[in-house]
Coordinates of C-alpha atoms in Angstrom, one line a residue:
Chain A
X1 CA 136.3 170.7 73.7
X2 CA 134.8 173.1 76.2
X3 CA 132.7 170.5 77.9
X4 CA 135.1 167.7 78.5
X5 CA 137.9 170.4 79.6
X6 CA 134.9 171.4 82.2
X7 CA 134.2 167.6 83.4
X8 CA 136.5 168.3 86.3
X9 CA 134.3 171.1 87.6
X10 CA 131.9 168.8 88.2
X11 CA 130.6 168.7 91.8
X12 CA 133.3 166.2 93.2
X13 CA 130.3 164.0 95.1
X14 CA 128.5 163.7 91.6
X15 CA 131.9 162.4 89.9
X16 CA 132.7 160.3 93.1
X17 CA 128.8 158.5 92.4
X18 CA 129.0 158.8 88.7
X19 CA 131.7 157.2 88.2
X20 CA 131.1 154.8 91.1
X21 CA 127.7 153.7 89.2
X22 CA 129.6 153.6 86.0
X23 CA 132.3 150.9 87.2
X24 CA 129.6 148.8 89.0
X25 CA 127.4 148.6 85.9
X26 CA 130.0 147.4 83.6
X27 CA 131.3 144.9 86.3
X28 CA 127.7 143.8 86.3
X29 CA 127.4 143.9 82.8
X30 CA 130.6 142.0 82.0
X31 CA 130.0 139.3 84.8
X32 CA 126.6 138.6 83.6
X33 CA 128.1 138.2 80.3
X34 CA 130.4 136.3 81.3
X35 CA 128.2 134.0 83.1
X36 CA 125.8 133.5 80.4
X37 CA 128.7 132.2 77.9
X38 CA 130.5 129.9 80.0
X39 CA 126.9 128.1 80.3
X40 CA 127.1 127.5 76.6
X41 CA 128.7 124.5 75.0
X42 CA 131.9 125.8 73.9
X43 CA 133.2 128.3 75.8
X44 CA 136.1 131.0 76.3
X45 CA 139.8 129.2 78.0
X46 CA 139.8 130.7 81.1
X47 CA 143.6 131.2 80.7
X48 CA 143.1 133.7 77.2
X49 CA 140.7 135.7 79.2
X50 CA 142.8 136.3 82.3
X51 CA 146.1 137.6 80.4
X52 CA 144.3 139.8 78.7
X53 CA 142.0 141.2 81.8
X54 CA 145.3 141.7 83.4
X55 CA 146.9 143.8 80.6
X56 CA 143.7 145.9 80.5
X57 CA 144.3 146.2 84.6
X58 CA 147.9 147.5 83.8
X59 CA 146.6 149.8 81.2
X60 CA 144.0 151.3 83.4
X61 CA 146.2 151.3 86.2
X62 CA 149.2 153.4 84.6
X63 CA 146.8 155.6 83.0
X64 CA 145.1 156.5 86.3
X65 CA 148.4 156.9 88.0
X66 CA 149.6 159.0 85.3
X67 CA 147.0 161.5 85.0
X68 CA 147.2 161.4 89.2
X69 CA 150.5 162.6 88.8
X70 CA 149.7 165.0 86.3
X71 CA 147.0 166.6 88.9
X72 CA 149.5 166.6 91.3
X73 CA 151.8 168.5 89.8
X74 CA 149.0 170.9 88.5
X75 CA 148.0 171.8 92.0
X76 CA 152.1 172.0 93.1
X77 CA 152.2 174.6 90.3
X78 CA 149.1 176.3 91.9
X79 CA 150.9 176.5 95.3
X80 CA 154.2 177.5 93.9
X81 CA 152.6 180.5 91.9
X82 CA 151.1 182.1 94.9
X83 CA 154.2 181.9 96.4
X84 CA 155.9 183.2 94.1
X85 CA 153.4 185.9 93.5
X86 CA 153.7 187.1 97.5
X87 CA 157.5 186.9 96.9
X88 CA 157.7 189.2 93.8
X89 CA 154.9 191.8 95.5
X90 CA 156.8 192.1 98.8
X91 CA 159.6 192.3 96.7
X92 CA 158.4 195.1 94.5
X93 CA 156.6 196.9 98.0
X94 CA 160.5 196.7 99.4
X95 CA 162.2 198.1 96.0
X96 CA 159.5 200.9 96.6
X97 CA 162.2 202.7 98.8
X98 CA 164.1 203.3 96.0
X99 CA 161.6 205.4 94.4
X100 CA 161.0 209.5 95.4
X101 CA 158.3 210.4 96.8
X102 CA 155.5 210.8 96.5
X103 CA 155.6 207.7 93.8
X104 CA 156.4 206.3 96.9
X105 CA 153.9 206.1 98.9
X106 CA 151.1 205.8 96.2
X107 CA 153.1 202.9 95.0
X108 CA 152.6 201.5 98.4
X109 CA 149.4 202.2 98.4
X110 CA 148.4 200.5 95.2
X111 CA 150.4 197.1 96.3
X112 CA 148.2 196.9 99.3
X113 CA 145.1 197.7 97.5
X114 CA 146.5 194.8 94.9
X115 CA 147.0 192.6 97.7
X116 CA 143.5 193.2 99.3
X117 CA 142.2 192.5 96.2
X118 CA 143.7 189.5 95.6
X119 CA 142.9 188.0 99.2
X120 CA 139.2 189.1 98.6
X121 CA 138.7 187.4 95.7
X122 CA 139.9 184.0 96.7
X123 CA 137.7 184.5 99.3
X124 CA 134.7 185.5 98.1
X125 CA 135.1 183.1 94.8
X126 CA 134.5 186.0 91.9
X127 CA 137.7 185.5 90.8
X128 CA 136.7 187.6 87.3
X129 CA 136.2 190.5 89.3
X130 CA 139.6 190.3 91.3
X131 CA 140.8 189.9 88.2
X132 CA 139.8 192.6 86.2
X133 CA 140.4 195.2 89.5
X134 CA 144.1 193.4 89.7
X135 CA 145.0 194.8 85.8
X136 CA 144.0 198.2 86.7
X137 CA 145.9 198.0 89.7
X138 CA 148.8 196.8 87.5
X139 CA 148.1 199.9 85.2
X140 CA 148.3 202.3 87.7
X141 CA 151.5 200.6 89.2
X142 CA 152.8 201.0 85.9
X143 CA 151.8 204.7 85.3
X144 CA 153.6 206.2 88.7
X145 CA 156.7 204.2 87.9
X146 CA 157.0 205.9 84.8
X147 CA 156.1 209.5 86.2
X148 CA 159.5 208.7 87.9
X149 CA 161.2 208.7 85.1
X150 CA 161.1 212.1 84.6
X151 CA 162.5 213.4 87.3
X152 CA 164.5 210.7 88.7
X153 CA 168.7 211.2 89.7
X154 CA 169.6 207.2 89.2
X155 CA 167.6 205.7 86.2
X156 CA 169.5 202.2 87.6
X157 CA 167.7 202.4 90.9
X158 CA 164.2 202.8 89.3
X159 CA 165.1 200.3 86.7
X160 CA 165.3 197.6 89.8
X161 CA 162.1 198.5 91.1
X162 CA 160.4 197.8 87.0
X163 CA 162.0 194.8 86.6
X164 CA 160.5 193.7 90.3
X165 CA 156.9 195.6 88.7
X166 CA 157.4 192.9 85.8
X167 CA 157.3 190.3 87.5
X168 CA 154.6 191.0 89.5
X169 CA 152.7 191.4 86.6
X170 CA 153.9 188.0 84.8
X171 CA 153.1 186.2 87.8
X172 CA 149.1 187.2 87.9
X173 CA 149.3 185.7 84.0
X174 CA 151.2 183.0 85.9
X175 CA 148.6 182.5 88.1
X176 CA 145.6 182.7 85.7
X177 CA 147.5 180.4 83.2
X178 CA 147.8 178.1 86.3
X179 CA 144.0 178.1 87.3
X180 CA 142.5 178.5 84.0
X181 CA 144.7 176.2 81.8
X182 CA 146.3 173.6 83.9
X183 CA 143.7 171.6 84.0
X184 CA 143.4 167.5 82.8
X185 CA 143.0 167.9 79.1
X186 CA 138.9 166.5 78.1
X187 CA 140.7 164.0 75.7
X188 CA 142.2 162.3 79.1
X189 CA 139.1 162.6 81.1
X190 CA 137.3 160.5 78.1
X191 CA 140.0 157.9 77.8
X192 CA 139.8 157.4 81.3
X193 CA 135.3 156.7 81.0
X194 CA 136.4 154.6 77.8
X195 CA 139.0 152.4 79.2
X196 CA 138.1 152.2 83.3
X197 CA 134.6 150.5 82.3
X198 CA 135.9 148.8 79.3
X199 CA 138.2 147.3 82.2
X200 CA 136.0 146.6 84.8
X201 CA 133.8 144.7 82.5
X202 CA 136.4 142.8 81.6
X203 CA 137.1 141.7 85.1
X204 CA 133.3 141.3 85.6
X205 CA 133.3 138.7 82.3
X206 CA 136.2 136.7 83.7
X207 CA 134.8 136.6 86.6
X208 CA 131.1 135.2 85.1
X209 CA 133.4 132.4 82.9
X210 CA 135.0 130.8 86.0
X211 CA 132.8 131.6 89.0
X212 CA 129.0 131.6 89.8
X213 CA 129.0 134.5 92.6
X214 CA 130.4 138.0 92.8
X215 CA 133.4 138.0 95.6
X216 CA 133.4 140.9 97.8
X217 CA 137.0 142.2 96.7
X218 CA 134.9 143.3 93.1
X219 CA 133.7 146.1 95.4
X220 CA 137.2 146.9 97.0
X221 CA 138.4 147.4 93.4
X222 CA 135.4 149.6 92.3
X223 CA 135.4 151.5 95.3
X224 CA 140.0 152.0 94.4
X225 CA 139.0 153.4 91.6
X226 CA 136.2 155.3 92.0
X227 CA 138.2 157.2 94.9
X228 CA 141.6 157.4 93.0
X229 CA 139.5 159.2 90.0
X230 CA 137.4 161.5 92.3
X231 CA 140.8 162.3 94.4
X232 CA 142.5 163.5 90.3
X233 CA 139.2 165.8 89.7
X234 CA 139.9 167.2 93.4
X235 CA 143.7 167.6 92.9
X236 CA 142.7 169.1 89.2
X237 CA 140.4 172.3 90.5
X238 CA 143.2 173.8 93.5
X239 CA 140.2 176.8 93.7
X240 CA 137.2 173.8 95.0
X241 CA 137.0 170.5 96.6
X242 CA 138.2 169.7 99.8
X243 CA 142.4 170.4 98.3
X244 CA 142.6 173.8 98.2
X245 CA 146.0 176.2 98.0
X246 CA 146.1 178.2 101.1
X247 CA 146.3 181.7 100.8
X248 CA 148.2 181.7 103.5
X249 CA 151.7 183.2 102.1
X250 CA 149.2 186.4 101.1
X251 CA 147.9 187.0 104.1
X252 CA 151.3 186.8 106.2
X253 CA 152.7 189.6 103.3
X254 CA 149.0 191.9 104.0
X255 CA 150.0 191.9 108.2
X256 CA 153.6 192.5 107.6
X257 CA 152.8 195.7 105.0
X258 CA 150.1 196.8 107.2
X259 CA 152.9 196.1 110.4
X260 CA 155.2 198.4 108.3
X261 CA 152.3 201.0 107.4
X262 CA 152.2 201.7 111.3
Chain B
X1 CA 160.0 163.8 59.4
X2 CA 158.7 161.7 56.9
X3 CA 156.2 159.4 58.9
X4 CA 155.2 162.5 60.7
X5 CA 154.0 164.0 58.2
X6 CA 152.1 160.8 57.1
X7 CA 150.5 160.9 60.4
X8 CA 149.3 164.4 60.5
X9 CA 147.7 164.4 57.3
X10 CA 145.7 161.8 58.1
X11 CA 142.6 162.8 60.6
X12 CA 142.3 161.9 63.8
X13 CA 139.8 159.3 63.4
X14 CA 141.0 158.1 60.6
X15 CA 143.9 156.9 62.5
X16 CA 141.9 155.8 65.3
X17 CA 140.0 153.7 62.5
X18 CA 142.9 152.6 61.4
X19 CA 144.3 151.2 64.3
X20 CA 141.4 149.6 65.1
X21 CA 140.7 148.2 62.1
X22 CA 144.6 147.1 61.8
X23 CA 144.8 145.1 65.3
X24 CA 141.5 143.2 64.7
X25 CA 142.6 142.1 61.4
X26 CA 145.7 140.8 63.5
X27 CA 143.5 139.0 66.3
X28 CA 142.0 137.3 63.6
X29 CA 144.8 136.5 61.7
X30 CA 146.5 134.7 64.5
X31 CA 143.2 133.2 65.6
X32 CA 143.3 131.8 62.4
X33 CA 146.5 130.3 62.6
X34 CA 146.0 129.4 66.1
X35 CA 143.0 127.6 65.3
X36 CA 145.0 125.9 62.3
X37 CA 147.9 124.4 64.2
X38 CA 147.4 121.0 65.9
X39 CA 146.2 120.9 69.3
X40 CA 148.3 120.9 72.5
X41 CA 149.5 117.6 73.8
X42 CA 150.4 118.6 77.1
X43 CA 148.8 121.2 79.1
X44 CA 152.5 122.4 80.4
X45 CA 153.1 123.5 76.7
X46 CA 150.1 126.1 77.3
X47 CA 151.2 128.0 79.8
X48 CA 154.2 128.9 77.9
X49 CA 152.5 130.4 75.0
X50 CA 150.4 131.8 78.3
X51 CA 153.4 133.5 79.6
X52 CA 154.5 134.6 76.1
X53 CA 151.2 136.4 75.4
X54 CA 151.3 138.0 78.8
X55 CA 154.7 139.4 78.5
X56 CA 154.1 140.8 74.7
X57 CA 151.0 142.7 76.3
X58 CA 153.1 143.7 79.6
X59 CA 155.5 145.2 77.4
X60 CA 152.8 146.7 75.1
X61 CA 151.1 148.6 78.3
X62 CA 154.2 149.5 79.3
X63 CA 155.7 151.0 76.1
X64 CA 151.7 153.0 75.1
X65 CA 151.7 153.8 78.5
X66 CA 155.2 155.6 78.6
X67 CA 154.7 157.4 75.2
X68 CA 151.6 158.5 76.6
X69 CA 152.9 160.5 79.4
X70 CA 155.9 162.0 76.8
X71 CA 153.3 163.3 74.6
X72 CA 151.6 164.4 77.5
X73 CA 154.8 166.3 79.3
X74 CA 155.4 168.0 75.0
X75 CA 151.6 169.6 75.2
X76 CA 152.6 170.6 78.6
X77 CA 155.8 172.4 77.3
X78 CA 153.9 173.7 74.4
X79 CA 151.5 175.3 76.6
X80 CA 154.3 176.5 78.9
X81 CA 155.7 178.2 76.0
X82 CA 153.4 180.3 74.7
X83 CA 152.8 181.8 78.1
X84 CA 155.9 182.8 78.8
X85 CA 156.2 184.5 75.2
X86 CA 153.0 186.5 76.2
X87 CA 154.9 187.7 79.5
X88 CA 158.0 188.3 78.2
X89 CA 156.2 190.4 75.3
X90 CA 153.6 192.1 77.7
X91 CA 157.3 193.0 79.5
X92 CA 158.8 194.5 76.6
X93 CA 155.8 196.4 75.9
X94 CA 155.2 197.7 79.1
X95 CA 159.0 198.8 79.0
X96 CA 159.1 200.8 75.8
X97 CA 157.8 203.5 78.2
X98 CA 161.4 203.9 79.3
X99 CA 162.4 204.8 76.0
X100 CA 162.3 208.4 74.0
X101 CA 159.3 208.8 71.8
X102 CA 159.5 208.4 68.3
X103 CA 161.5 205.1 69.2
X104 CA 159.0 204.2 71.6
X105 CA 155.6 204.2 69.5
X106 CA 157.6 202.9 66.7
X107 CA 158.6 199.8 68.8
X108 CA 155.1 199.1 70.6
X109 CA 153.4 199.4 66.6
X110 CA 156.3 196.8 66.1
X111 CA 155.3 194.9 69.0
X112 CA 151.8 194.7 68.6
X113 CA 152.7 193.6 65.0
X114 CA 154.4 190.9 65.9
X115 CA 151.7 190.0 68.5
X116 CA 149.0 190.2 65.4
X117 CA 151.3 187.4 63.5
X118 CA 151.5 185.0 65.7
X119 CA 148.0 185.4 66.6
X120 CA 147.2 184.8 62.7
X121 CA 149.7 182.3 62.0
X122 CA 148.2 179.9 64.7
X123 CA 144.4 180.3 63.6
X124 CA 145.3 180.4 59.8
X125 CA 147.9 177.3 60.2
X126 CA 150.4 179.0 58.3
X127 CA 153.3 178.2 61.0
X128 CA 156.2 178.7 58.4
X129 CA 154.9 182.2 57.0
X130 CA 154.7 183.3 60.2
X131 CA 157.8 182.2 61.6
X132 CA 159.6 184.3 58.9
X133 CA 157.3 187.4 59.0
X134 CA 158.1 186.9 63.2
X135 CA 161.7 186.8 62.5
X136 CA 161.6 189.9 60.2
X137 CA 159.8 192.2 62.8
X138 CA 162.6 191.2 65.2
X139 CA 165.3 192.2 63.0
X140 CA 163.5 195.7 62.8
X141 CA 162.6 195.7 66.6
X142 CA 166.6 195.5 67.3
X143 CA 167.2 197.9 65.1
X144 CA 165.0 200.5 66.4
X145 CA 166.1 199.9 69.9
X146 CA 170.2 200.0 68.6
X147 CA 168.6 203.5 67.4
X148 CA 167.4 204.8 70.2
X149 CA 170.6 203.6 72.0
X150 CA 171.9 206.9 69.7
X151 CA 169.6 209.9 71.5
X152 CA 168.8 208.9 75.0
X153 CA 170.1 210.1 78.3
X154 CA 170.1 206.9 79.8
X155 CA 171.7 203.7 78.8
X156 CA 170.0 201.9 81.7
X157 CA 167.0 202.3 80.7
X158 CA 167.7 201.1 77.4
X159 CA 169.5 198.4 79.1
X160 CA 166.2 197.5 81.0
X161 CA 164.2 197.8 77.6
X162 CA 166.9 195.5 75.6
X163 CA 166.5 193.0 78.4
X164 CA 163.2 192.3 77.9
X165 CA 163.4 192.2 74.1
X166 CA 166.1 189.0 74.0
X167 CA 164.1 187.2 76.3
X168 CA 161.1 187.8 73.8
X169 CA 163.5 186.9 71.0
X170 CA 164.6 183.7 72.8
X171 CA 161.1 182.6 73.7
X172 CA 160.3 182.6 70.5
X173 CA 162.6 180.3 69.2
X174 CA 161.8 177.6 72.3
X175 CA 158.5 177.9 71.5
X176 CA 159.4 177.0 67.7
X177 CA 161.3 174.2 69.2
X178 CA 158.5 172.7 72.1
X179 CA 155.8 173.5 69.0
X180 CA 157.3 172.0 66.0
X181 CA 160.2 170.0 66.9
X182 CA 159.3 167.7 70.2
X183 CA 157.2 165.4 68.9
X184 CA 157.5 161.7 69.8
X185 CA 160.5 159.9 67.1
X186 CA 159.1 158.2 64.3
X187 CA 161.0 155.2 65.6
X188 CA 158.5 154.5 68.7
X189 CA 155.4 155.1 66.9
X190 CA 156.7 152.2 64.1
X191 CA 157.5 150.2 67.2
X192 CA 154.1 150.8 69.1
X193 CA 152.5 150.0 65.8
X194 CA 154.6 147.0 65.3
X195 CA 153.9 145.6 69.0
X196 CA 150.0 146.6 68.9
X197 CA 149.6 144.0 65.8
X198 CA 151.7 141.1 67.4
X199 CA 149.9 141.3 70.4
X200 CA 146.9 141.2 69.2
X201 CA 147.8 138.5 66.4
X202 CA 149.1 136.8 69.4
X203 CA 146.1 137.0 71.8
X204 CA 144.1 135.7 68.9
X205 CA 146.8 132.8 68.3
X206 CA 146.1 131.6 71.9
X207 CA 142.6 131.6 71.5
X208 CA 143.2 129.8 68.3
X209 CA 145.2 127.1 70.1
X210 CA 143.3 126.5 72.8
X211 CA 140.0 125.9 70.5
X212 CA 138.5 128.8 72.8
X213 CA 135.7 130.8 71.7
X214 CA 136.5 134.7 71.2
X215 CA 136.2 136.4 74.3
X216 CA 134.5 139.3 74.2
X217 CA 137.1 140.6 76.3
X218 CA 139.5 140.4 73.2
X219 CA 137.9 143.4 71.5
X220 CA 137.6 145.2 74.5
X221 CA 141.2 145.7 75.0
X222 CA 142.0 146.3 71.3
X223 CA 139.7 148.9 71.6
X224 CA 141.4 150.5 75.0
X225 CA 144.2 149.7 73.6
X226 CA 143.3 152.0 69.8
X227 CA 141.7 154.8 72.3
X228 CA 144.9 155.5 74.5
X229 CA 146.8 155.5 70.9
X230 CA 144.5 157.7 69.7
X231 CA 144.9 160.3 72.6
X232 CA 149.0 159.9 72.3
X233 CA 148.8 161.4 68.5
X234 CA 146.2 164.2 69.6
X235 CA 148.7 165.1 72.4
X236 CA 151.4 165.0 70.2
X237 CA 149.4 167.2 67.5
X238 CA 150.7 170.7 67.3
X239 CA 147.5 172.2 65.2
X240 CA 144.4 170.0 64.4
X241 CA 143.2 167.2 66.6
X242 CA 141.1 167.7 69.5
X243 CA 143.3 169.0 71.9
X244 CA 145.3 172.4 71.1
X245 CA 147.1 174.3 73.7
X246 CA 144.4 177.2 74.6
X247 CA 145.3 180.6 72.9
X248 CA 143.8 182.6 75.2
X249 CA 146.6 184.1 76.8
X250 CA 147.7 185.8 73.7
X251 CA 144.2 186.9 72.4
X252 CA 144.2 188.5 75.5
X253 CA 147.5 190.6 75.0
X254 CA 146.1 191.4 71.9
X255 CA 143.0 193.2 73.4
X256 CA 144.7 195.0 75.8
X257 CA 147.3 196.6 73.6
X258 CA 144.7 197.4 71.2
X259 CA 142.6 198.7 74.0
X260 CA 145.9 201.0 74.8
X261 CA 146.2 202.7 71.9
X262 CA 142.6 204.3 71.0

């Protein structure tokens, strides 16, 4: 499924006018359909077409909405796990203290670097490389706090500053989980090109059986959708698009630790 | 558990066949009948087979459409779940540095044991087998850490260290539960079944009844209709199917501890 788990990496201009084309055609399609038969002799009841062109509406409608809502809270869980991420490295920087020196201060040392690293590679986009610098960060973290161990007078202090080094470390997986994983499943993407054209063909086909011209509010309802679909793919990649998670929270925690460096 | 395990022996297309091939044997059945009866009198009597059809459908849309995001919110929770396992493990791992030594190598061999299992039991589909081996290598992992209770210094670091190892115990047995026990009740998926044919036997007895030609639009919504039931029981599908929660996460603990040890 690699593709269709990729189809919201698509440029999100090329999905807006893909999918834009794709509605329009099977309007067209459906209406000229539609038109044709209702020239023949017998012909469809207009009332059996328009129930069912307004169930397929309802279908395509909850479906969109769902999977809107499903973005949505993709890119909330995004936000919330940098957050969270700035919260347990300040955190773990401020349980330093509890740590001898000069664990200390290399400890320090290495949750700057981490955060430097971090900041850069949001903004620079090579996010592998950030990546793999970030888990040797985390392995030297790990390495002085266990040289502590050793030598240290109250093993209950030192275990407060692990447990704060653990979750440091479970929130980068967080965070990876959360940008490479939460994503729209490629099963729900297809549904959505199966039933959205299937849909507006329909519409287009009832509208050919009672009606000899197009009315304007066809395009009002291709251009809904098109937007609402383009607006799911946007909320779906929090890295691209024009919804992006600030990194704010980050770079208020790099000017406070570099305040406190001082 | 019966009907489930009906429905996941049979392929996913097979079902999607079958659905298909189910609901248009229905349209035509109640076109049949519909086509059969005597015509309408009065035009009034119409629209109340008209409002009829259009609330079997409403409520069809609504019931697929609400299944549809539960099965969505389980794959959700099943990928939830096997993240946190691989943090709580990667904790527990990272923690057995606190303890003495031969405990210590003892319990990461156990670890990345246990790690190996699960691995194995997802790609070779042998979910019960490794359940029990899983629950085995637990009992030992306690045990080892009860010994090493005996010879250390310092019962807060074993107190860190045991920590870590319930919450990989307990994540284990949600992960049983969001994996192999939330699926959607055998009752809805009779009832979605049930509703699917009667509203398509009845959008084919309007037809019938009104001596209308079949709309082309009638096999377009059976056929939205079989595609969103097809993506509810890939959602809902633990192994198999098109969709599978994306192992990745653990492969990659796997690397790393083996990485660790040479």
């Amino acid at each position: 499924m690699g593709f269709y788990d990729r189809l919201g990496d698509f440029p999100i201009l090329t999905l807006f006018v893909a999918t834009l084309i794709i509605v329009l055609l099977s309007y067209e399609g459906g209406f000229r359909a539609g038109r044709w038969r209702s020239r023949r002799p017998k012909r469809e009841q207009e009332v059996v077409v328009r129930s069912m062109v307004g169930t397929m509406l309802g279908l395509l409608t909850f479906i969109l909405a769902f999977t809107f809502w499903l973005a949505a809270t993709h890119f909330d869980a995004a936000r919330q796990a940098l957050l969270n991420e700035a919260n347990a490295i300040r955190t773990a920087y401020l349980r330093a203290d509890l740590l001898p020196e000069p664990q200390r201060a290399e400890i320090r040392d290495l949750l700057r670097k981490y955060v430097d690293v971090r900041l850069e590679g949001a903004r620079s986009g090579k996010i592998d490389q950030a990546i793999a610098q970030s888990e040797v960060l985390h392995a030297q973290l790990w390495s002085q706090a266990i040289a502590v161990r050793e030598k240290t007078s109250s093993p209950i202090l030192m275990g407060y500053f692990i447990q704060s080094l653990n979750d440091l470390i479970s929130l980068h997986s967080r965070r990876l989980m959360v940008g490479r994983e939460f994503r729209i499943p490629g099963t729900i993407w297809i549904v959505l090109f199966v039933v959205m054209p299937l849909a507006s063909a329909s519409i287009g086909c009832h509208g050919g059986l009672t009606e000899e011209s197009r009315p304007l509010v066809a395009v009002a309802f291709v251009l809904t959708v098109s937007v609402v679909m383009t607006l799911i793919a946007d909320l779906d990649t929090p890295r691209k698009g024009s919804l992006m998670v600030s990194q704010q929270a980050l770079t208020d925690l790099r000017n406070t630790m570099n305040a406190a460096n001082d | 558990m019966q009907f489930h395990g009906l429905l996941d022996a049979l392929p996913i297309w097979a079902l999607f066949v079958a659905t298909l091939a189910l609901a248009l044997l229905s349209f035509e059945g109640g076109f049949w009948v519909g086509g059969r009866s005597s015509q309408l009198s009065d035009p009034q009597q119409e629209k109340v087979v008209s409002r009829l059809v259009g609330g079997i459908l409403g409520l069809l849309a609504f019931i697929v459409g609400f299944t549809f995001s539960v099965a969505a919110s389980h794959f959700d929770a099943r990928r939830q779940a096997l993240h946190d396992e691989v943090n709580a493990i990667r904790t527990a791992y990272l923690r057995a540095d606190l303890l003495q030594d031969p405990h210590r190598s003892e319990i990461r061999n156990l670890l990345r044991e246990y790690v190996d299992v699960r691995s194995e039991g997802r790609r070779s589909e042998k979910i019960e087998e490794a359940i029990t081996r899983s629950e085995e290598l637990q009992d030992r992992l306690w045990s080892q850490t009860v010994a090493a209770k005996e010879n250390t210094s310092n019962s807060a670091f074993i107190g860190n260290f045991i920590q870590s190892l319930n919450e990989v115990f307990t994540l284990h047995s949600r992960r049983v539960s969001a994996g192999l026990e939330a699926r959607i009740p055998d009752v809805i998926w009779l009832v979605i079944c049930g509703i699917t044919m009667l509203a398509a036997a009845s959008i084919g007895y309007h037809a019938g009844l009104t001596r209308s030609r079949r709309a082309p639009v009638a096999p377009a919504l059976i056929l939205a209709f079989s595609v969103v039931i097809l993506l509810i029981a890939d959602l809902e599908r633990p192994l198999g199917g098109f969709l599978e929660v994306d192992q990745k996460a653990m492969t990659d603990l796997r690397n790393k501890m083996n990485a660790q040890t040479r």
